[in-house]
Amino acid sequence: MRLRTPRRGGMLAVLMATLAVLTAGPAPGTAWGAAAPRAARVPAVDREIHFTADGVTAYGTLHIPAHRAGHRLAAALLLPGSGPTDRNGDEPPGLTPHTLARMADVLGGDGVMSLRFDKYGTGRTGLGGRDSAPDMAAYTRQAVAAYHTLRARPEADPQALLVVGHSEGGLQALLVDRAVQQKPAGLALIAPQSMRLLDLIRLQLADALNRAVAAGNLTPQQARWNNRGVARAIADFRARRPVDTSPLLPSLATLLQSMFGPVNADFVRSDDALFPPAVARGAAPGTRTLVTCGTEDTNVPCRTMPALLSGLAAARTTGPGLRILPGLDHLLHPAGTPVNDPVIAPAAQQALHDFVRPWRHTAQG
């Protein structure tokens, strides 16, 4: 390729301009070599925001940590667990551990802004005029709308979008990743749903029955009978046959009746149709991924994680990968901590710090 010689007049103009700058000296009151003025510091703030999905307005909290004016921040969408869990990770009035609110604090300390919201059936959002819980696809559309809302914020770096999901929110994080065109840079799956919903429920109930036997509250025969009854009820529900819970312990019967009743049945079927390891295989290659499990987590035991991790490996996601949290339960508490203590154990905080490390220095500026 032939190089073109600049026109003489153009070269002369550049030279003259450069000499003028060099000979002019510093502006009055400015010493040579003085640093440029630093951008003003913007204080941390929580903002109430809203967005719309399927014609329903959802409400949430945008946490923006302290940062330098004009600086774009890594931005995390926080997704709650199952049931009527609100933007803070609570099911008031009885369950108020503030799990998501504390996650927002931890991430904010690393300079990561976050959005958490009241999903359908919780907080200011409510059911949006519905008489029953939406199906999983509706929850995903709501979470995708929240993701786009976060991405559009002027403070957010669109190249550093993250999704952090707790429990069922971990599965939802994978579904959001699958649904959006501009993929998240990172997914943090915190004690995530790792099996089909009803397989996980069956495992949880079997473990609870075994603990009851060990405590002397049930006989081994009673535990076996109830395990068989739970398995039969789940098989009948999946096959859309009538479900008989009358032979079960009252606590088990009440739980299954609630799950399989008219309010929750559609949601349960739609969630149970999803196999999380298969969903994980669809994660975008190169996505930085964190998976945690607590050794005292009776909701999602660590032994359920290998298939999910294999799915993420097949998708060619990157680390930090699995972090086992010794002694922690499903709410990221040290075992035995009162359920409503609003704390996240140091080991869980460290896992989040490690997850956001690639974005931490750019976030703090």
Coordinates of C-alpha atoms in Angstrom, one line a residue:
M1 CA 0.0 0.0 0.0
R2 CA 1.3 3.5 -0.9
L3 CA 1.7 6.0 1.9
R4 CA 0.5 9.5 1.1
T5 CA 2.7 12.4 2.1
P6 CA 0.8 15.0 4.2
R7 CA 0.2 18.3 2.5
R8 CA 2.9 20.9 3.5
G9 CA 0.4 23.3 4.9
G10 CA -1.2 20.7 7.1
M11 CA 2.1 19.5 8.6
L12 CA 3.2 23.1 9.2
A13 CA -0.1 23.8 11.1
V14 CA 0.4 20.8 13.4
L15 CA 4.0 21.9 14.1
M16 CA 3.1 25.4 14.9
A17 CA 0.3 24.4 17.2
T18 CA 2.6 22.0 19.0
L19 CA 5.3 24.8 19.5
A20 CA 2.6 27.2 20.7
V21 CA 1.6 24.8 23.4
L22 CA 5.2 24.1 24.5
T23 CA 6.3 27.8 24.6
A24 CA 3.1 29.2 26.1
G25 CA 4.0 28.0 29.6
P26 CA 1.5 26.9 32.3
A27 CA -1.8 28.8 32.7
P28 CA -1.8 31.3 35.5
G29 CA -1.8 29.6 38.9
T30 CA -0.8 26.2 37.5
A31 CA 2.6 24.7 38.0
W32 CA 4.3 22.5 35.4
G33 CA 3.6 18.8 36.1
A34 CA 0.6 19.5 38.3
A35 CA -2.0 16.7 38.3
A36 CA -5.3 17.2 36.6
P37 CA -8.2 18.0 38.9
R38 CA -9.8 14.8 40.2
A39 CA -13.4 14.2 39.4
A40 CA -15.8 14.9 42.2
R41 CA -16.8 12.1 44.6
V42 CA -20.4 11.0 44.4
P43 CA -21.8 9.7 47.7
A44 CA -23.5 6.3 48.0
V45 CA -27.2 6.3 47.6
D46 CA -30.2 3.9 47.5
R47 CA -32.9 4.8 45.0
E48 CA -36.4 3.4 44.7
I49 CA -37.0 2.6 41.1
H50 CA -39.7 0.8 39.1
F51 CA -40.0 -1.0 35.7
T52 CA -42.6 -2.8 33.8
A53 CA -42.9 -6.5 32.6
D54 CA -46.0 -8.0 31.0
G55 CA -47.9 -4.8 31.8
V56 CA -47.2 -5.1 35.6
T57 CA -45.1 -2.5 37.4
A58 CA -42.4 -4.0 39.6
Y59 CA -40.6 -2.0 42.3
G60 CA -37.1 -2.2 43.5
T61 CA -34.0 -0.7 45.1
L62 CA -31.0 0.5 43.2
H63 CA -27.9 0.7 45.4
I64 CA -25.2 2.9 43.9
P65 CA -21.9 2.9 45.9
A66 CA -19.7 6.0 46.3
H67 CA -17.8 6.6 43.1
R68 CA -16.2 9.4 41.0
A69 CA -18.5 11.4 38.9
G70 CA -18.8 10.1 35.4
H71 CA -17.3 6.7 36.3
R72 CA -19.2 3.6 35.0
L73 CA -19.7 0.9 37.6
A74 CA -20.0 -2.9 37.4
A75 CA -23.6 -3.6 38.0
A76 CA -25.3 -6.7 39.5
L77 CA -28.9 -7.8 39.3
L78 CA -29.8 -9.6 42.6
L79 CA -32.4 -12.4 42.3
P80 CA -34.2 -13.9 45.3
G81 CA -35.0 -17.5 46.2
S82 CA -38.3 -19.4 46.0
G83 CA -41.6 -18.5 47.5
P84 CA -42.8 -15.0 48.4
T85 CA -39.2 -13.7 48.9
D86 CA -39.0 -9.9 48.4
R87 CA -36.2 -7.5 47.2
N88 CA -34.4 -7.8 50.5
G89 CA -34.4 -11.6 50.6
D90 CA -37.2 -11.7 53.2
E91 CA -40.6 -13.3 53.6
P92 CA -42.1 -11.0 56.2
P93 CA -43.2 -11.0 58.9
G94 CA -41.7 -14.3 59.9
L95 CA -38.5 -14.6 57.9
T96 CA -36.4 -11.4 57.7
P97 CA -32.7 -12.4 57.3
H98 CA -32.1 -9.6 54.7
T99 CA -30.0 -11.9 52.6
L100 CA -30.2 -9.9 49.4
A101 CA -29.9 -6.5 51.2
R102 CA -26.7 -7.7 52.8
M103 CA -25.4 -9.0 49.5
A104 CA -26.0 -5.5 48.1
D105 CA -23.9 -4.1 51.0
V106 CA -21.0 -6.5 50.3
L107 CA -21.0 -5.8 46.6
G108 CA -21.3 -2.1 47.2
G109 CA -18.1 -2.3 49.4
D110 CA -16.3 -3.5 46.2
G111 CA -17.7 -0.6 44.2
V112 CA -20.4 -2.7 42.4
M113 CA -23.9 -1.2 42.1
S114 CA -26.9 -3.4 42.3
L115 CA -30.6 -3.7 41.6
R116 CA -32.9 -5.9 43.7
F117 CA -36.7 -5.9 43.2
D118 CA -40.0 -7.2 44.6
K119 CA -40.8 -10.1 42.4
Y120 CA -44.4 -11.2 41.7
G121 CA -46.3 -11.8 44.9
T122 CA -44.1 -9.7 47.2
G123 CA -43.6 -6.2 48.4
R124 CA -45.0 -3.3 46.4
T125 CA -45.2 -5.4 43.3
G126 CA -47.8 -7.9 44.5
L127 CA -49.4 -10.4 42.1
G128 CA -50.2 -7.8 39.5
G129 CA -53.9 -8.7 39.5
R130 CA -53.3 -12.4 39.3
D131 CA -55.1 -14.9 41.5
S132 CA -52.3 -17.4 41.4
A133 CA -48.5 -17.5 41.1
P134 CA -47.2 -16.9 37.6
D135 CA -45.2 -19.6 35.9
M136 CA -41.4 -19.7 35.7
A137 CA -41.4 -18.0 32.3
A138 CA -43.2 -15.0 33.7
Y139 CA -40.7 -14.6 36.5
T140 CA -37.9 -14.9 33.9
R141 CA -39.5 -12.1 31.8
Q142 CA -39.7 -9.9 34.9
A143 CA -36.0 -10.6 35.8
V144 CA -35.0 -9.8 32.2
A145 CA -36.9 -6.5 32.3
A146 CA -35.0 -5.8 35.5
Y147 CA -31.7 -6.7 33.8
H148 CA -32.4 -4.2 31.0
T149 CA -33.4 -1.6 33.5
L150 CA -30.1 -1.9 35.2
R151 CA -28.1 -2.0 32.0
A152 CA -29.8 1.3 30.9
R153 CA -28.7 3.2 34.1
P154 CA -26.2 5.9 33.3
E155 CA -23.9 4.8 36.2
A156 CA -23.7 1.1 34.9
D157 CA -20.9 -0.2 32.7
P158 CA -22.7 -2.3 30.0
Q159 CA -19.6 -4.4 29.6
A160 CA -19.6 -5.4 33.3
L161 CA -23.1 -6.6 34.0
L162 CA -23.5 -9.4 36.6
V163 CA -26.4 -11.5 37.8
V164 CA -26.3 -12.9 41.4
G165 CA -29.0 -15.4 42.3
H166 CA -29.7 -17.0 45.6
S167 CA -31.3 -20.5 45.8
E168 CA -34.0 -20.6 43.1
G169 CA -32.6 -17.3 42.0
G170 CA -29.5 -19.2 40.9
L171 CA -31.5 -21.1 38.3
Q172 CA -33.2 -17.9 37.4
A173 CA -29.8 -16.3 36.8
L174 CA -29.0 -19.0 34.2
L175 CA -32.4 -18.4 32.6
V176 CA -31.7 -14.6 32.3
D177 CA -28.3 -15.3 30.8
R178 CA -30.1 -17.6 28.2
A179 CA -32.7 -15.0 27.4
V180 CA -30.8 -11.7 27.0
Q181 CA -28.8 -10.7 23.9
Q182 CA -26.1 -8.8 25.7
K183 CA -24.8 -11.5 28.0
P184 CA -23.8 -10.9 31.6
A185 CA -20.0 -10.9 32.2
G186 CA -20.5 -12.9 35.3
L187 CA -23.0 -15.2 37.1
A188 CA -22.9 -15.9 40.9
L189 CA -25.0 -18.9 41.8
I190 CA -25.3 -18.7 45.6
A191 CA -26.6 -22.0 47.1
P192 CA -28.4 -22.5 43.7
Q193 CA -31.3 -24.8 42.8
S194 CA -29.3 -27.7 41.3
M195 CA -31.9 -30.3 40.5
R196 CA -35.5 -30.5 39.2
L197 CA -37.7 -28.8 41.8
L198 CA -39.7 -31.8 42.9
D199 CA -36.6 -34.0 42.9
L200 CA -35.0 -31.5 45.3
I201 CA -38.1 -31.4 47.4
R202 CA -38.1 -35.1 47.7
L203 CA -34.5 -35.1 48.7
Q204 CA -35.1 -32.4 51.3
L205 CA -38.0 -34.3 52.8
A206 CA -36.1 -37.6 52.9
D207 CA -33.2 -35.9 54.8
A208 CA -35.7 -34.3 57.2
L209 CA -37.3 -37.7 57.9
N210 CA -33.9 -39.2 58.5
R211 CA -33.1 -36.5 61.0
A212 CA -36.4 -37.1 62.7
V213 CA -35.5 -40.8 63.0
A214 CA -32.1 -39.9 64.4
A215 CA -33.7 -37.6 67.0
G216 CA -36.1 -40.4 68.1
N217 CA -39.2 -38.6 66.8
L218 CA -40.1 -41.2 64.1
T219 CA -39.5 -44.9 63.7
P220 CA -37.5 -46.1 60.7
Q221 CA -40.7 -47.7 59.4
Q222 CA -42.6 -44.4 59.6
A223 CA -39.9 -42.7 57.7
R224 CA -39.9 -45.3 54.9
W225 CA -43.7 -45.2 54.6
N226 CA -43.7 -41.4 54.3
N227 CA -40.8 -41.4 51.8
R228 CA -42.8 -43.8 49.6
G229 CA -45.9 -41.6 50.0
V230 CA -44.0 -38.5 49.0
A231 CA -42.5 -40.2 45.9
R232 CA -46.0 -41.5 44.9
A233 CA -47.5 -38.0 45.4
I234 CA -44.8 -36.4 43.2
A235 CA -45.2 -39.1 40.5
D236 CA -49.0 -38.6 40.5
F237 CA -48.6 -34.8 40.2
R238 CA -46.2 -35.0 37.4
A239 CA -48.5 -37.4 35.6
R240 CA -51.5 -35.1 36.3
R241 CA -53.3 -37.8 38.3
P242 CA -55.2 -37.1 41.5
V243 CA -52.8 -36.7 44.4
D244 CA -53.6 -38.4 47.7
T245 CA -51.7 -37.0 50.7
S246 CA -53.9 -38.5 53.4
P247 CA -51.4 -41.2 54.3
L248 CA -48.6 -38.7 55.0
L249 CA -47.6 -37.0 58.2
P250 CA -49.7 -33.8 58.6
S251 CA -46.7 -31.5 58.0
L252 CA -45.8 -33.2 54.8
A253 CA -49.4 -33.4 53.6
T254 CA -49.8 -29.6 54.2
L255 CA -46.7 -28.8 52.3
L256 CA -47.6 -30.9 49.3
Q257 CA -51.2 -29.7 49.2
S258 CA -49.9 -26.1 49.1
M259 CA -47.4 -26.9 46.3
F260 CA -49.9 -28.9 44.2
G261 CA -53.0 -26.8 44.9
P262 CA -54.5 -24.3 42.4
V263 CA -52.4 -21.3 43.6
N264 CA -49.0 -22.8 43.0
A265 CA -49.5 -25.8 40.7
D266 CA -48.7 -24.0 37.4
F267 CA -45.5 -22.5 38.8
V268 CA -44.4 -25.8 40.3
R269 CA -44.9 -27.6 37.0
S270 CA -43.0 -25.0 35.1
D271 CA -40.1 -25.0 37.5
D272 CA -40.1 -28.8 37.7
A273 CA -39.8 -29.0 33.9
L274 CA -36.4 -27.4 34.1
F275 CA -33.2 -29.4 34.7
P276 CA -30.7 -26.9 36.0
P277 CA -27.6 -28.7 34.7
A278 CA -29.1 -28.6 31.2
V279 CA -29.9 -24.9 31.5
A280 CA -26.3 -24.4 32.7
R281 CA -25.0 -25.9 29.4
G282 CA -26.5 -22.9 27.7
A283 CA -24.4 -20.3 29.6
A284 CA -22.3 -18.0 27.4
P285 CA -18.8 -19.3 26.9
G286 CA -16.2 -17.3 29.0
T287 CA -18.8 -16.2 31.6
R288 CA -17.1 -15.8 35.0
T289 CA -19.1 -18.0 37.3
L290 CA -19.2 -18.6 41.0
V291 CA -21.1 -21.5 42.6
T292 CA -21.4 -21.8 46.4
C293 CA -22.7 -24.4 48.7
G294 CA -22.7 -24.5 52.5
T295 CA -21.8 -27.8 54.3
E296 CA -24.7 -27.2 56.7
D297 CA -27.2 -26.3 53.9
T298 CA -30.2 -28.7 54.2
N299 CA -32.1 -27.0 51.4
V300 CA -29.5 -27.5 48.7
P301 CA -26.8 -29.9 49.9
C302 CA -23.4 -29.9 48.4
R303 CA -23.8 -33.4 47.1
T304 CA -26.3 -32.1 44.6
M305 CA -23.8 -29.8 42.8
P306 CA -21.7 -32.0 40.6
A307 CA -24.2 -32.2 37.7
L308 CA -24.6 -28.4 37.7
L309 CA -20.9 -27.9 37.7
S310 CA -20.5 -30.3 34.8
G311 CA -23.1 -28.3 32.9
L312 CA -21.1 -25.1 33.5
A313 CA -17.9 -26.8 32.5
A314 CA -19.5 -28.0 29.2
A315 CA -20.5 -24.4 28.5
R316 CA -16.8 -23.4 28.9
T317 CA -17.5 -20.9 31.7
T318 CA -14.5 -19.6 33.7
G319 CA -13.8 -19.5 37.5
P320 CA -13.7 -19.0 40.4
G321 CA -16.2 -21.9 40.1
L322 CA -17.2 -23.9 43.2
R323 CA -16.6 -22.5 46.6
I324 CA -17.6 -24.8 49.5
L325 CA -18.5 -22.8 52.6
P326 CA -17.7 -24.8 55.7
G327 CA -20.3 -24.7 58.4
L328 CA -22.7 -22.4 56.6
D329 CA -26.5 -23.0 56.0
H330 CA -28.7 -21.9 53.2
L331 CA -29.0 -18.3 54.4
L332 CA -25.2 -18.0 54.5
H333 CA -25.3 -18.1 58.3
P334 CA -23.0 -20.1 60.5
A335 CA -25.0 -23.1 61.5
G336 CA -27.1 -22.4 64.6
T337 CA -27.3 -18.6 64.0
P338 CA -30.8 -17.3 64.6
V339 CA -32.6 -17.3 61.3
N340 CA -33.4 -13.6 61.3
D341 CA -29.9 -12.4 62.1
P342 CA -29.1 -10.0 59.2
V343 CA -25.6 -11.3 58.5
I344 CA -23.6 -13.0 55.8
A345 CA -20.8 -15.1 57.1
P346 CA -17.2 -13.9 56.3
A347 CA -16.6 -17.0 54.1
A348 CA -19.6 -16.1 51.9
Q349 CA -18.5 -12.5 51.8
Q350 CA -15.1 -13.6 50.6
A351 CA -16.6 -15.7 47.8
L352 CA -18.4 -12.6 46.5
H353 CA -15.3 -10.5 46.8
D354 CA -13.3 -13.0 44.8
F355 CA -16.1 -13.2 42.2
V356 CA -16.1 -9.4 41.5
R357 CA -12.3 -9.1 41.7
P358 CA -11.9 -8.4 37.9
W359 CA -14.2 -5.4 38.2
R360 CA -13.3 -4.1 41.6
H361 CA -10.4 -1.8 40.7
T362 CA -12.3 -0.3 37.8
A363 CA -15.4 0.2 40.0
Q364 CA -13.6 2.1 42.7
G365 CA -11.7 4.3 40.3

